[in-house]
Amino acid sequence: MEVTAKDRLQVEEQVEQMLSGLGSEVSLCDLGLELSKPATLRKNVTYIVCAVVFNDQEEVLMVQEAKHDCYKQWYLPAGRVEVGESLEEALRREVREEAGFDCQPITLLLIQEQGPQWIRFIFLARITGGSIKTLKAADQESLQASWWNRQSSLALRGRDILRLIEYGLKYHRNPWHPITLPLDISCRHIVQRLLLVFVGAEKQIWILLIRAPTPHLPTAAALKTHAMTWAANMVVQEALPSSYYDYEVNTLGVISLQHNGRQHGKTDGVCFNTVVALVPDRVPRDEDGLEVKWPVPVTPPPVENPRYVWMEVQEPALREKLLQETQNPSLLPIHSLY
């Protein structure tokens, strides 16, 4: 049974809203829930927030560590999200405690993860008040804060922040994805909602859907043994088992994310609304080293599981948007540190 015209319209409206940055409640999880436990801070998940803040001279705000294992080394303002906090509340608290400033998050720059048990949310932020922390105010949170011109010598706690600073500088100079801040929508588990698309040879666009109770975008729980984006692979494995190894499952980026965090153990989860492309995985050269030109499939691989169905996008403007996002994504990146 194909998708009805009414269902197609509803799905296309949902996708339009999703692409505009809006979220929706996770009323059900289609895959992996039996292997996932509710996200609970301090028990099975750790969220880190990190702030990239520039002044008018494009110097970056740094804090000098007070912790014994990295004493006097410098790092970006960062720390763990506490029970009952939203991600933005945690960011404001960390910047105030470690650097002395009040700040306003501008956008998420990057998400890094080591599976659902450890996720770091890197924000670009701006100063809105306060004054820089000096050695006179040193405490267990930090010794002091300073602006760094990125050229002078500085004893860094870790070189990983250099990449984060470059991401921030790139966005500060030329924003390359829409402003993306957490949506205040609760979620119990850590899940990935998939806008999983296939682009045909003639630039047609198909979206993979779950049929029941009404056709909708698949939602899959993250597993602690895998990268968070492995949820997309689980969906493809279940829907297209015979074709799975002939295709790459590429999570292109995050459109939006949903988090509330106010009820410990009940709303500590995160829903990542993502664009995923199913792309033929073809070897570029044969065994003799000669270049092989593979034809682009006209239609997506057949669905083998009756739970799923492909829906071809009919609305021209939506088709163009999805084609643009698959060819030149302007999405919040998510990187696995596995």
mmCIF file of C-alpha atoms in Angstrom:
data_model
loop_
_atom_site.group_PDB
_atom_site.id
_atom_site.type_symbol
_atom_site.label_atom_id
_atom_site.label_comp_id
_atom_site.label_asym_id
_atom_site.label_seq_id
_atom_site.Cartn_x
_atom_site.Cartn_y
_atom_site.Cartn_z
ATOM 1 C CA MET A 1 0.000 0.000 0.000
ATOM 2 C CA GLU A 2 1.404 3.363 -1.014
ATOM 3 C CA VAL A 3 1.115 6.598 0.957
ATOM 4 C CA THR A 4 -2.256 8.289 0.406
ATOM 5 C CA ALA A 5 -2.488 11.860 -0.857
ATOM 6 C CA LYS A 6 -3.697 12.997 2.577
ATOM 7 C CA ASP A 7 -0.834 11.267 4.384
ATOM 8 C CA ARG A 8 1.661 12.619 1.845
ATOM 9 C CA LEU A 9 0.474 16.161 2.515
ATOM 10 C CA GLN A 10 0.766 15.691 6.283
ATOM 11 C CA VAL A 11 4.278 14.241 6.001
ATOM 12 C CA GLU A 12 5.416 17.028 3.680
ATOM 13 C CA GLU A 13 4.046 19.615 6.128
ATOM 14 C CA GLN A 14 5.912 17.896 8.990
ATOM 15 C CA VAL A 15 9.133 17.915 6.974
ATOM 16 C CA GLU A 16 8.670 21.607 6.093
ATOM 17 C CA GLN A 17 8.248 22.442 9.786
ATOM 18 C CA MET A 18 11.275 20.347 10.693
ATOM 19 C CA LEU A 19 13.443 22.057 8.070
ATOM 20 C CA SER A 20 12.351 25.451 9.411
ATOM 21 C CA GLY A 21 13.820 24.508 12.809
ATOM 22 C CA LEU A 22 10.638 23.494 14.602
ATOM 23 C CA GLY A 23 10.438 20.317 16.630
ATOM 24 C CA SER A 24 7.661 18.035 17.815
ATOM 25 C CA GLU A 25 7.049 15.794 20.785
ATOM 26 C CA VAL A 26 8.510 12.310 20.658
ATOM 27 C CA SER A 27 5.289 10.402 21.209
ATOM 28 C CA LEU A 28 6.781 7.043 20.245
ATOM 29 C CA CYS A 29 10.128 5.482 19.421
ATOM 30 C CA ASP A 30 10.094 3.075 16.502
ATOM 31 C CA LEU A 31 13.343 1.198 17.025
ATOM 32 C CA GLY A 32 15.833 0.312 19.749
ATOM 33 C CA LEU A 33 13.795 1.403 22.756
ATOM 34 C CA GLU A 34 13.983 -2.040 24.346
ATOM 35 C CA LEU A 35 17.805 -1.726 24.315
ATOM 36 C CA SER A 36 17.837 1.807 25.733
ATOM 37 C CA LYS A 37 17.291 3.130 29.238
ATOM 38 C CA PRO A 38 15.798 6.535 30.047
ATOM 39 C CA ALA A 39 18.525 9.183 30.076
ATOM 40 C CA THR A 40 19.412 10.147 33.649
ATOM 41 C CA LEU A 41 22.114 12.704 34.445
ATOM 42 C CA ARG A 42 24.816 11.497 36.863
ATOM 43 C CA LYS A 43 23.703 7.911 36.225
ATOM 44 C CA ASN A 44 23.968 6.936 32.549
ATOM 45 C CA VAL A 45 24.505 10.192 30.638
ATOM 46 C CA THR A 46 26.896 13.136 30.882
ATOM 47 C CA TYR A 47 26.301 16.349 28.971
ATOM 48 C CA ILE A 48 29.071 18.928 28.603
ATOM 49 C CA VAL A 49 28.497 22.511 27.505
ATOM 50 C CA CYS A 50 31.326 24.586 26.074
ATOM 51 C CA ALA A 51 31.342 28.298 25.167
ATOM 52 C CA VAL A 52 33.229 29.949 22.310
ATOM 53 C CA VAL A 53 33.139 33.725 22.921
ATOM 54 C CA PHE A 54 34.936 36.430 20.926
ATOM 55 C CA ASN A 55 35.496 40.123 21.619
ATOM 56 C CA ASP A 56 35.607 42.862 18.985
ATOM 57 C CA GLN A 57 39.255 42.024 18.197
ATOM 58 C CA GLU A 58 38.319 38.350 17.629
ATOM 59 C CA GLU A 59 40.218 37.312 20.740
ATOM 60 C CA VAL A 60 38.677 34.259 22.364
ATOM 61 C CA LEU A 61 37.659 33.988 26.015
ATOM 62 C CA MET A 62 39.778 31.485 27.958
ATOM 63 C CA VAL A 63 39.809 30.344 31.590
ATOM 64 C CA GLN A 64 42.717 29.111 33.677
ATOM 65 C CA GLU A 65 41.972 25.810 35.357
ATOM 66 C CA ALA A 66 41.962 25.339 39.136
ATOM 67 C CA LYS A 67 41.594 21.554 39.064
ATOM 68 C CA HIS A 68 44.605 19.628 40.349
ATOM 69 C CA ASP A 69 45.166 17.512 37.215
ATOM 70 C CA CYS A 70 45.273 20.546 34.885
ATOM 71 C CA TYR A 71 46.261 23.332 37.311
ATOM 72 C CA LYS A 72 47.069 26.667 35.617
ATOM 73 C CA GLN A 73 46.375 25.327 32.137
ATOM 74 C CA TRP A 74 43.948 27.185 29.875
ATOM 75 C CA TYR A 75 40.712 26.025 28.281
ATOM 76 C CA LEU A 76 37.414 27.301 26.953
ATOM 77 C CA PRO A 77 34.684 27.869 29.573
ATOM 78 C CA ALA A 78 33.072 24.447 29.871
ATOM 79 C CA GLY A 79 31.538 22.031 32.316
ATOM 80 C CA ARG A 80 28.876 19.468 33.068
ATOM 81 C CA VAL A 81 25.171 20.111 32.864
ATOM 82 C CA GLU A 82 23.681 19.787 36.354
ATOM 83 C CA VAL A 83 20.419 18.082 37.295
ATOM 84 C CA GLY A 84 17.417 20.266 36.502
ATOM 85 C CA GLU A 85 19.241 22.532 34.037
ATOM 86 C CA SER A 86 18.584 23.188 30.393
ATOM 87 C CA LEU A 87 21.635 23.264 28.128
ATOM 88 C CA GLU A 88 21.503 27.061 27.826
ATOM 89 C CA GLU A 89 21.140 27.508 31.594
ATOM 90 C CA ALA A 90 24.199 25.314 32.117
ATOM 91 C CA LEU A 91 26.188 27.346 29.589
ATOM 92 C CA ARG A 92 25.330 30.656 31.268
ATOM 93 C CA ARG A 93 26.249 29.262 34.684
ATOM 94 C CA GLU A 94 29.600 27.876 33.530
ATOM 95 C CA VAL A 95 30.638 31.132 31.839
ATOM 96 C CA ARG A 96 29.601 33.156 34.885
ATOM 97 C CA GLU A 97 31.386 30.848 37.357
ATOM 98 C CA GLU A 98 34.581 30.380 35.348
ATOM 99 C CA ALA A 99 34.978 33.708 33.523
ATOM 100 C CA GLY A 100 32.907 36.244 35.499
ATOM 101 C CA PHE A 101 30.723 37.237 32.551
ATOM 102 C CA ASP A 102 27.029 36.951 31.813
ATOM 103 C CA CYS A 103 26.473 35.598 28.324
ATOM 104 C CA GLN A 104 23.811 34.911 25.745
ATOM 105 C CA PRO A 105 24.037 31.803 23.548
ATOM 106 C CA ILE A 106 23.959 32.701 19.837
ATOM 107 C CA THR A 107 23.863 29.241 18.276
ATOM 108 C CA LEU A 108 25.159 25.732 18.644
ATOM 109 C CA LEU A 109 28.343 25.302 16.605
ATOM 110 C CA LEU A 110 28.998 21.603 16.898
ATOM 111 C CA ILE A 111 27.902 18.480 18.735
ATOM 112 C CA GLN A 112 30.501 15.895 19.717
ATOM 113 C CA GLU A 113 29.646 12.491 21.119
ATOM 114 C CA GLN A 114 31.079 9.249 22.401
ATOM 115 C CA GLY A 115 27.790 7.408 22.244
ATOM 116 C CA PRO A 116 24.725 8.579 24.161
ATOM 117 C CA GLN A 117 26.577 8.388 27.489
ATOM 118 C CA TRP A 118 28.816 11.422 26.728
ATOM 119 C CA ILE A 119 27.742 14.372 24.578
ATOM 120 C CA ARG A 120 29.378 17.799 24.302
ATOM 121 C CA PHE A 121 27.392 20.785 23.066
ATOM 122 C CA ILE A 122 29.584 23.619 21.784
ATOM 123 C CA PHE A 123 27.923 27.045 21.652
ATOM 124 C CA LEU A 124 28.903 30.363 20.154
ATOM 125 C CA ALA A 125 27.961 33.033 22.717
ATOM 126 C CA ARG A 126 28.277 36.765 23.344
ATOM 127 C CA ILE A 127 28.952 38.747 26.514
ATOM 128 C CA THR A 128 25.963 40.620 27.942
ATOM 129 C CA GLY A 129 27.313 41.763 31.311
ATOM 130 C CA GLY A 130 29.624 41.110 34.232
ATOM 131 C CA SER A 131 33.381 41.619 34.341
ATOM 132 C CA ILE A 132 36.316 39.379 33.614
ATOM 133 C CA LYS A 133 37.413 37.132 36.470
ATOM 134 C CA THR A 134 40.793 38.036 37.991
ATOM 135 C CA LEU A 135 43.168 36.141 40.264
ATOM 136 C CA LYS A 136 41.622 37.922 43.246
ATOM 137 C CA ALA A 137 38.414 36.001 42.559
ATOM 138 C CA ALA A 138 40.129 32.605 42.089
ATOM 139 C CA ASP A 139 38.120 29.672 43.419
ATOM 140 C CA GLN A 140 37.555 25.984 42.741
ATOM 141 C CA GLU A 141 35.841 26.773 39.446
ATOM 142 C CA SER A 142 38.819 28.585 37.876
ATOM 143 C CA LEU A 143 41.812 30.774 38.711
ATOM 144 C CA GLN A 144 41.078 33.596 36.242
ATOM 145 C CA ALA A 145 39.902 34.382 32.734
ATOM 146 C CA SER A 146 41.602 36.169 29.869
ATOM 147 C CA TRP A 147 41.196 37.074 26.212
ATOM 148 C CA TRP A 148 43.580 35.148 23.935
ATOM 149 C CA ASN A 149 44.652 36.447 20.532
ATOM 150 C CA ARG A 150 45.306 32.855 19.357
ATOM 151 C CA GLN A 151 48.905 33.802 18.439
ATOM 152 C CA SER A 152 50.693 34.219 21.755
ATOM 153 C CA SER A 153 51.970 31.200 23.662
ATOM 154 C CA LEU A 154 49.458 29.700 26.090
ATOM 155 C CA ALA A 155 49.630 26.454 28.063
ATOM 156 C CA LEU A 156 46.501 24.686 26.860
ATOM 157 C CA ARG A 157 44.766 21.925 28.770
ATOM 158 C CA GLY A 158 43.962 20.245 25.459
ATOM 159 C CA ARG A 159 44.488 21.029 21.791
ATOM 160 C CA ASP A 160 40.972 19.809 21.001
ATOM 161 C CA ILE A 161 39.693 23.322 21.648
ATOM 162 C CA LEU A 162 41.667 24.740 18.694
ATOM 163 C CA ARG A 163 39.222 23.046 16.350
ATOM 164 C CA LEU A 164 36.279 24.411 18.335
ATOM 165 C CA ILE A 165 37.698 27.931 18.187
ATOM 166 C CA GLU A 166 38.093 27.618 14.405
ATOM 167 C CA TYR A 167 34.474 26.494 14.100
ATOM 168 C CA GLY A 168 33.437 29.518 16.139
ATOM 169 C CA LEU A 169 35.562 31.922 14.111
ATOM 170 C CA LYS A 170 34.207 30.528 10.850
ATOM 171 C CA TYR A 171 30.611 31.022 11.985
ATOM 172 C CA HIS A 172 31.372 34.412 13.566
ATOM 173 C CA ARG A 173 32.695 35.691 10.229
ATOM 174 C CA ASN A 174 30.267 33.947 7.900
ATOM 175 C CA PRO A 175 27.351 31.978 9.405
ATOM 176 C CA TRP A 176 27.003 28.820 7.352
ATOM 177 C CA HIS A 177 24.004 27.180 8.985
ATOM 178 C CA PRO A 178 20.843 28.662 10.505
ATOM 179 C CA ILE A 179 20.885 29.691 14.152
ATOM 180 C CA THR A 180 20.285 26.479 16.063
ATOM 181 C CA LEU A 181 19.435 26.533 19.762
ATOM 182 C CA PRO A 182 17.866 23.744 21.846
ATOM 183 C CA LEU A 183 14.081 23.548 21.632
ATOM 184 C CA ASP A 184 12.303 23.315 24.994
ATOM 185 C CA ILE A 185 10.556 20.010 24.269
ATOM 186 C CA SER A 186 10.977 17.147 26.697
ATOM 187 C CA CYS A 187 12.290 13.735 25.767
ATOM 188 C CA ARG A 188 12.954 10.742 28.012
ATOM 189 C CA HIS A 189 15.536 8.871 25.939
ATOM 190 C CA ILE A 190 18.336 9.924 23.603
ATOM 191 C CA VAL A 191 16.891 9.425 20.141
ATOM 192 C CA GLN A 192 17.509 10.317 16.514
ATOM 193 C CA ARG A 193 14.553 11.352 14.378
ATOM 194 C CA LEU A 194 15.458 10.651 10.768
ATOM 195 C CA LEU A 195 14.640 12.639 7.701
ATOM 196 C CA LEU A 196 16.162 9.866 5.611
ATOM 197 C CA VAL A 197 16.263 10.752 1.933
ATOM 198 C CA PHE A 198 17.250 9.095 -1.308
ATOM 199 C CA VAL A 199 18.062 11.148 -4.421
ATOM 200 C CA GLY A 200 17.355 9.461 -7.749
ATOM 201 C CA ALA A 201 19.204 9.882 -11.042
ATOM 202 C CA GLU A 202 16.669 12.448 -12.229
ATOM 203 C CA LYS A 203 16.823 14.407 -8.947
ATOM 204 C CA GLN A 204 13.648 12.897 -7.538
ATOM 205 C CA ILE A 205 13.545 12.757 -3.742
ATOM 206 C CA TRP A 206 12.175 9.905 -1.655
ATOM 207 C CA ILE A 207 11.739 9.867 2.124
ATOM 208 C CA LEU A 208 11.682 6.660 4.182
ATOM 209 C CA LEU A 209 8.669 6.442 6.504
ATOM 210 C CA ILE A 210 7.230 4.174 9.162
ATOM 211 C CA ARG A 211 3.680 3.205 8.135
ATOM 212 C CA ALA A 212 1.843 2.931 11.472
ATOM 213 C CA PRO A 213 -0.058 4.264 13.258
ATOM 214 C CA THR A 214 0.091 6.892 10.503
ATOM 215 C CA PRO A 215 3.020 7.452 8.117
ATOM 216 C CA HIS A 216 5.769 9.349 9.947
ATOM 217 C CA LEU A 217 9.519 9.907 10.085
ATOM 218 C CA PRO A 218 11.336 7.085 11.914
ATOM 219 C CA THR A 219 12.668 7.678 15.421
ATOM 220 C CA ALA A 220 15.327 5.343 16.821
ATOM 221 C CA ALA A 221 16.963 5.178 20.238
ATOM 222 C CA ALA A 222 20.712 5.596 20.554
ATOM 223 C CA LEU A 223 22.620 2.572 21.882
ATOM 224 C CA LYS A 224 25.442 2.962 24.383
ATOM 225 C CA THR A 225 27.630 0.552 22.395
ATOM 226 C CA HIS A 226 27.585 2.704 19.247
ATOM 227 C CA ALA A 227 27.855 6.266 18.019
ATOM 228 C CA MET A 228 24.584 8.134 18.381
ATOM 229 C CA THR A 229 24.079 8.315 14.634
ATOM 230 C CA TRP A 230 24.163 4.511 14.421
ATOM 231 C CA ALA A 231 20.405 4.759 14.973
ATOM 232 C CA ALA A 232 20.091 5.634 11.278
ATOM 233 C CA ASN A 233 21.977 2.464 10.351
ATOM 234 C CA MET A 234 19.598 0.405 12.485
ATOM 235 C CA VAL A 235 16.632 1.794 10.574
ATOM 236 C CA VAL A 236 18.188 1.034 7.180
ATOM 237 C CA GLN A 237 19.209 -2.461 8.301
ATOM 238 C CA GLU A 238 15.643 -3.201 9.372
ATOM 239 C CA ALA A 239 13.966 -1.636 6.322
ATOM 240 C CA LEU A 240 16.371 -2.703 3.558
ATOM 241 C CA PRO A 241 18.402 -5.691 4.813
ATOM 242 C CA SER A 242 19.457 -6.963 1.370
ATOM 243 C CA SER A 243 20.585 -3.517 0.211
ATOM 244 C CA TYR A 244 22.242 -2.345 3.410
ATOM 245 C CA TYR A 245 25.838 -3.131 2.408
ATOM 246 C CA ASP A 246 25.390 -1.534 -1.015
ATOM 247 C CA TYR A 247 24.699 1.900 0.471
ATOM 248 C CA GLU A 248 26.284 4.427 2.805
ATOM 249 C CA VAL A 249 24.094 5.836 5.563
ATOM 250 C CA ASN A 250 25.315 9.418 5.987
ATOM 251 C CA THR A 251 23.974 11.597 8.771
ATOM 252 C CA LEU A 252 24.525 14.984 7.122
ATOM 253 C CA GLY A 253 23.776 17.063 10.199
ATOM 254 C CA VAL A 254 21.290 18.206 12.799
ATOM 255 C CA ILE A 255 18.346 20.428 11.876
ATOM 256 C CA SER A 256 17.308 20.938 15.493
ATOM 257 C CA LEU A 257 17.527 19.271 18.883
ATOM 258 C CA GLN A 258 15.017 18.979 21.696
ATOM 259 C CA HIS A 259 15.843 18.986 25.412
ATOM 260 C CA ASN A 260 14.130 20.062 28.594
ATOM 261 C CA GLY A 261 15.975 18.585 31.572
ATOM 262 C CA ARG A 262 13.724 19.905 34.342
ATOM 263 C CA GLN A 263 12.543 16.526 35.653
ATOM 264 C CA HIS A 264 15.446 14.326 36.630
ATOM 265 C CA GLY A 265 15.306 10.959 34.892
ATOM 266 C CA LYS A 266 12.139 11.866 33.005
ATOM 267 C CA THR A 267 13.171 14.722 30.708
ATOM 268 C CA ASP A 268 16.968 14.321 30.612
ATOM 269 C CA GLY A 269 16.842 12.869 27.097
ATOM 270 C CA VAL A 270 17.592 14.598 23.812
ATOM 271 C CA CYS A 271 15.932 14.220 20.419
ATOM 272 C CA PHE A 272 18.221 14.985 17.485
ATOM 273 C CA ASN A 273 16.254 15.857 14.343
ATOM 274 C CA THR A 274 18.647 14.922 11.554
ATOM 275 C CA VAL A 275 18.978 14.762 7.788
ATOM 276 C CA VAL A 276 20.313 11.398 6.618
ATOM 277 C CA ALA A 277 21.225 10.525 3.031
ATOM 278 C CA LEU A 278 21.195 7.002 1.627
ATOM 279 C CA VAL A 279 23.957 6.986 -0.996
ATOM 280 C CA PRO A 280 25.129 4.092 -3.216
ATOM 281 C CA ASP A 281 28.438 2.746 -1.936
ATOM 282 C CA ARG A 282 30.375 1.971 -5.088
ATOM 283 C CA VAL A 283 34.084 1.300 -5.450
ATOM 284 C CA PRO A 284 35.597 4.043 -7.667
ATOM 285 C CA ARG A 285 38.085 1.684 -9.335
ATOM 286 C CA ASP A 286 38.101 -1.972 -10.335
ATOM 287 C CA GLU A 287 40.708 -4.572 -9.364
ATOM 288 C CA ASP A 288 42.952 -3.389 -12.203
ATOM 289 C CA GLY A 289 42.880 0.191 -10.922
ATOM 290 C CA LEU A 290 40.703 1.463 -13.742
ATOM 291 C CA GLU A 291 38.032 4.018 -12.971
ATOM 292 C CA VAL A 292 34.521 2.587 -12.823
ATOM 293 C CA LYS A 293 31.515 4.747 -13.621
ATOM 294 C CA TRP A 294 28.420 3.406 -11.924
ATOM 295 C CA PRO A 295 24.967 4.494 -13.052
ATOM 296 C CA VAL A 296 22.985 6.418 -10.452
ATOM 297 C CA PRO A 297 19.868 4.424 -9.483
ATOM 298 C CA VAL A 298 16.631 5.955 -10.687
ATOM 299 C CA THR A 299 14.629 4.723 -7.697
ATOM 300 C CA PRO A 300 15.542 3.789 -4.106
ATOM 301 C CA PRO A 301 16.264 0.197 -3.121
ATOM 302 C CA PRO A 302 13.063 -1.743 -2.436
ATOM 303 C CA VAL A 303 11.691 -1.848 1.078
ATOM 304 C CA GLU A 304 11.646 -5.413 2.421
ATOM 305 C CA ASN A 305 10.036 -4.768 5.790
ATOM 306 C CA PRO A 306 6.284 -4.034 5.737
ATOM 307 C CA ARG A 307 6.731 -1.513 8.570
ATOM 308 C CA TYR A 308 8.368 0.890 6.115
ATOM 309 C CA VAL A 309 7.497 2.667 2.887
ATOM 310 C CA TRP A 310 9.240 5.091 0.538
ATOM 311 C CA MET A 311 7.356 8.312 -0.208
ATOM 312 C CA GLU A 312 8.291 10.386 -3.233
ATOM 313 C CA VAL A 313 8.232 14.119 -2.505
ATOM 314 C CA GLN A 314 5.806 15.894 -4.830
ATOM 315 C CA GLU A 315 5.908 19.479 -3.561
ATOM 316 C CA PRO A 316 8.474 21.276 -5.781
ATOM 317 C CA ALA A 317 9.784 23.769 -3.211
ATOM 318 C CA LEU A 318 10.304 21.028 -0.630
ATOM 319 C CA ARG A 319 12.040 18.849 -3.205
ATOM 320 C CA GLU A 320 14.452 21.697 -3.977
ATOM 321 C CA LYS A 321 15.176 22.262 -0.275
ATOM 322 C CA LEU A 322 15.964 18.604 0.281
ATOM 323 C CA LEU A 323 18.105 18.445 -2.830
ATOM 324 C CA GLN A 324 20.065 21.448 -1.586
ATOM 325 C CA GLU A 325 20.596 19.898 1.855
ATOM 326 C CA THR A 326 21.897 16.656 0.374
ATOM 327 C CA GLN A 327 24.238 18.366 -2.088
ATOM 328 C CA ASN A 328 25.471 21.255 0.064
ATOM 329 C CA PRO A 329 24.307 20.787 3.655
ATOM 330 C CA SER A 330 23.849 23.866 5.834
ATOM 331 C CA LEU A 331 23.267 21.893 9.005
ATOM 332 C CA LEU A 332 24.634 21.767 12.530
ATOM 333 C CA PRO A 333 27.439 19.159 12.415
ATOM 334 C CA ILE A 334 27.539 16.193 14.740
ATOM 335 C CA HIS A 335 30.877 14.378 15.131
ATOM 336 C CA SER A 336 31.599 11.052 16.755
ATOM 337 C CA LEU A 337 34.769 10.860 18.860
ATOM 338 C CA TYR A 338 34.808 7.055 18.817
#
